[in-house]
Coordinates of C-alpha atoms in Angstrom, one line a residue:
M7 CA 163.9 -108.3 130.6
K8 CA 164.5 -107.6 126.8
L9 CA 160.3 -107.4 126.1
A10 CA 160.3 -105.2 129.2
A11 CA 163.2 -102.9 128.1
I12 CA 162.0 -102.6 124.6
L13 CA 158.5 -101.6 125.6
A14 CA 160.4 -99.0 128.0
V15 CA 162.2 -97.4 124.9
M16 CA 159.0 -97.6 123.0
L17 CA 157.0 -95.3 125.5
M18 CA 159.7 -93.0 126.1
V19 CA 160.0 -92.1 122.1
T20 CA 156.4 -91.6 122.0
A21 CA 156.2 -89.7 125.3
C22 CA 158.9 -87.4 123.5
A23 CA 157.1 -87.3 120.1
P24 CA 155.3 -83.9 119.2
L25 CA 151.5 -84.2 119.6
F26 CA 150.9 -83.9 115.8
Q27 CA 152.9 -86.8 115.2
Q28 CA 151.3 -89.0 117.9
H29 CA 148.5 -89.5 115.0
V30 CA 145.8 -88.8 118.0
K31 CA 142.6 -89.8 115.8
S32 CA 139.6 -87.3 116.1
S33 CA 136.2 -87.5 114.3
P34 CA 135.7 -85.3 111.3
E35 CA 132.9 -83.6 113.2
S36 CA 135.4 -82.1 116.0
L37 CA 138.0 -81.4 113.5
W38 CA 135.0 -79.7 111.6
Q39 CA 134.4 -77.7 114.7
L40 CA 137.6 -76.4 115.3
R41 CA 138.2 -75.6 111.5
H42 CA 134.6 -73.7 111.6
Q43 CA 135.8 -71.2 114.5
A44 CA 139.2 -70.9 112.9
L45 CA 137.5 -69.7 109.3
I46 CA 134.9 -67.5 110.9
K47 CA 137.8 -65.5 112.6
L48 CA 139.4 -65.4 109.0
E49 CA 138.0 -61.9 107.7
H50 CA 140.7 -60.2 105.6
W51 CA 141.9 -62.2 102.4
Q52 CA 142.4 -62.3 98.9
L53 CA 141.8 -64.9 96.1
Q54 CA 142.8 -64.9 92.5
G55 CA 141.4 -67.4 90.0
R56 CA 138.7 -68.1 87.2
T57 CA 134.9 -68.6 87.1
V58 CA 132.4 -69.8 84.5
I59 CA 128.9 -68.5 85.3
R60 CA 126.2 -70.4 83.3
Q61 CA 122.2 -69.7 83.2
G62 CA 120.4 -72.0 80.6
K63 CA 121.9 -72.1 77.5
E64 CA 124.3 -68.9 78.3
A65 CA 127.8 -68.9 79.9
F66 CA 130.2 -66.2 81.0
N67 CA 134.0 -66.8 81.6
A68 CA 135.8 -64.8 83.6
G69 CA 139.0 -64.0 85.7
L70 CA 138.0 -63.5 89.2
R71 CA 139.9 -61.5 92.1
W72 CA 138.0 -61.2 95.6
Q73 CA 139.2 -59.0 98.1
Q74 CA 137.7 -58.8 101.7
H75 CA 138.2 -56.7 104.7
R76 CA 135.4 -57.7 107.2
N77 CA 132.3 -56.6 105.8
S78 CA 133.9 -54.7 103.1
Y79 CA 134.6 -56.5 99.8
Q80 CA 135.6 -55.9 96.2
I81 CA 135.0 -58.5 93.5
K82 CA 136.2 -58.0 89.8
L83 CA 135.2 -60.3 87.1
E84 CA 137.9 -59.8 84.1
G85 CA 137.6 -60.6 80.5
P86 CA 140.7 -62.2 78.8
F87 CA 144.1 -60.7 79.5
S88 CA 142.3 -58.7 82.2
Q89 CA 140.3 -56.6 79.7
G90 CA 136.8 -55.4 80.5
G91 CA 134.9 -56.7 83.0
I92 CA 132.8 -55.5 85.6
T93 CA 133.5 -54.7 89.5
L94 CA 131.5 -54.9 92.4
N95 CA 132.3 -53.2 95.8
G96 CA 130.3 -53.2 98.8
D97 CA 129.7 -53.8 102.5
D98 CA 126.5 -54.6 104.6
K99 CA 125.0 -51.0 103.8
Q100 CA 125.5 -50.3 100.0
A101 CA 126.9 -52.2 96.8
V102 CA 128.4 -50.6 93.8
L103 CA 128.5 -52.0 90.3
T104 CA 130.7 -50.5 87.8
L105 CA 130.2 -51.7 84.4
A106 CA 132.8 -52.2 81.6
D107 CA 132.2 -48.9 80.2
G108 CA 132.6 -47.0 83.5
K109 CA 128.9 -46.6 84.3
E110 CA 128.2 -47.1 88.1
L111 CA 124.9 -48.8 89.7
L112 CA 124.0 -48.4 93.4
A113 CA 121.8 -50.5 95.3
S114 CA 121.3 -51.1 99.3
D115 CA 121.8 -54.9 98.5
A116 CA 124.4 -56.9 96.2
E117 CA 122.2 -59.7 95.2
V118 CA 119.2 -57.4 94.1
L119 CA 121.8 -55.1 92.2
I120 CA 123.4 -58.2 90.4
K121 CA 119.8 -59.7 89.6
Q122 CA 118.6 -56.1 88.1
S123 CA 121.8 -55.4 86.3
L124 CA 123.0 -58.5 84.8
G125 CA 119.7 -60.9 85.4
I126 CA 121.8 -63.3 87.1
P127 CA 120.9 -64.5 90.8
L128 CA 124.2 -64.4 92.7
P129 CA 124.1 -64.9 96.5
I130 CA 127.1 -62.5 97.0
S131 CA 126.6 -62.7 100.7
A132 CA 126.6 -66.5 101.4
L133 CA 129.4 -66.8 98.6
R134 CA 131.7 -65.0 101.2
N135 CA 131.2 -67.9 103.5
W136 CA 130.9 -70.6 100.8
I137 CA 134.1 -69.7 99.2
R138 CA 135.8 -69.9 102.5
G139 CA 134.5 -73.5 102.8
I140 CA 132.0 -72.7 105.5
P141 CA 127.9 -72.5 105.4
D142 CA 126.3 -69.2 105.7
A143 CA 124.8 -68.5 109.3
S144 CA 121.9 -66.6 108.2
I145 CA 120.3 -69.3 106.5
N146 CA 119.3 -72.8 107.1
I147 CA 121.7 -75.9 106.4
D148 CA 119.9 -78.6 104.6
T149 CA 123.3 -80.8 104.0
L150 CA 126.2 -80.8 105.2
E151 CA 128.8 -83.6 104.6
L152 CA 132.5 -83.8 105.7
N153 CA 135.8 -85.6 104.8
A154 CA 138.1 -87.2 107.6
K155 CA 139.9 -84.1 107.8
G156 CA 136.5 -82.1 108.9
Q157 CA 136.3 -80.4 105.5
I158 CA 133.0 -79.7 103.8
T159 CA 132.6 -81.7 100.8
H160 CA 128.8 -81.1 100.2
L161 CA 126.7 -77.9 101.4
V162 CA 123.1 -77.4 100.6
Q163 CA 121.4 -74.1 101.5
Q164 CA 118.4 -72.4 100.0
D165 CA 118.2 -75.0 97.2
W166 CA 122.2 -73.8 96.5
D167 CA 124.2 -77.2 96.1
I168 CA 127.7 -76.8 97.0
S169 CA 130.5 -79.4 95.7
Y170 CA 133.8 -78.9 97.4
L171 CA 136.2 -80.6 95.3
R172 CA 139.5 -80.0 96.3
Y173 CA 141.5 -78.3 99.0
V174 CA 144.9 -76.6 99.3
P175 CA 147.1 -75.4 101.9
F176 CA 146.9 -71.7 103.1
G177 CA 148.8 -70.6 106.2
I178 CA 147.4 -72.6 109.0
Y179 CA 144.3 -73.2 107.1
S180 CA 143.2 -75.5 104.2
M181 CA 141.2 -73.4 101.5
P182 CA 139.0 -74.8 98.8
D183 CA 140.1 -73.9 95.2
K184 CA 137.6 -76.1 93.1
I185 CA 134.0 -75.0 93.9
F186 CA 131.1 -76.1 91.9
I187 CA 127.6 -74.6 93.0
N188 CA 124.4 -75.4 91.4
K189 CA 120.7 -74.2 91.6
Q190 CA 118.3 -75.3 89.2
D191 CA 119.3 -73.7 85.6
M192 CA 122.2 -71.6 87.4
S193 CA 125.3 -73.0 88.1
L194 CA 128.8 -71.4 89.1
R195 CA 132.2 -73.0 88.6
L196 CA 135.1 -71.5 90.9
I197 CA 138.7 -72.5 90.2
I198 CA 140.9 -70.4 92.9
T199 CA 144.7 -70.2 91.7
R200 CA 145.7 -68.2 94.8
W201 CA 144.9 -67.4 98.5
K202 CA 146.5 -64.7 100.0
D203 CA 146.2 -63.4 103.5
V204 CA 146.1 -59.6 104.2
P205 CA 146.6 -57.7 107.4

């Protein structure tokens, strides 16, 4: 009788507990699907951090500010104490690169503009997705590895090798705040110090 009473109490407590406290176990793949669906809908955001862009023996350290409103973006790479740097504004139709001296360069494609102006092959369109922790839907996925929470830890697309080393809470999401991206002699290190949701 005592055992039956104890079991009954335990069942009642479990039934009353919120779902998030019942530790329902989901596979990394199912958690990833839910996460992916949520992050695709995240179209308005800002981030702040720093980056190291390295190509061969040359390296460029900069502060990073990125603001995204659907397909429109503004990316700022700033020198020490927010001095100098470049700004890239664009959307799906046009990109404008403003250099430190105020000179503006225009092109219909951000990747082409950055490559021609700075000699750096930065995949801007894909970065918009990679930086949120999701693959770029326009190119094939060669490798996708997940952790137990359904977060990407390793992604390879078009020979770009992306490692996600850390995530932080951001509202209802968890967002990457340490990303290493490599391709041949090109590397990009991103340390994100702040994510901000914008209306």
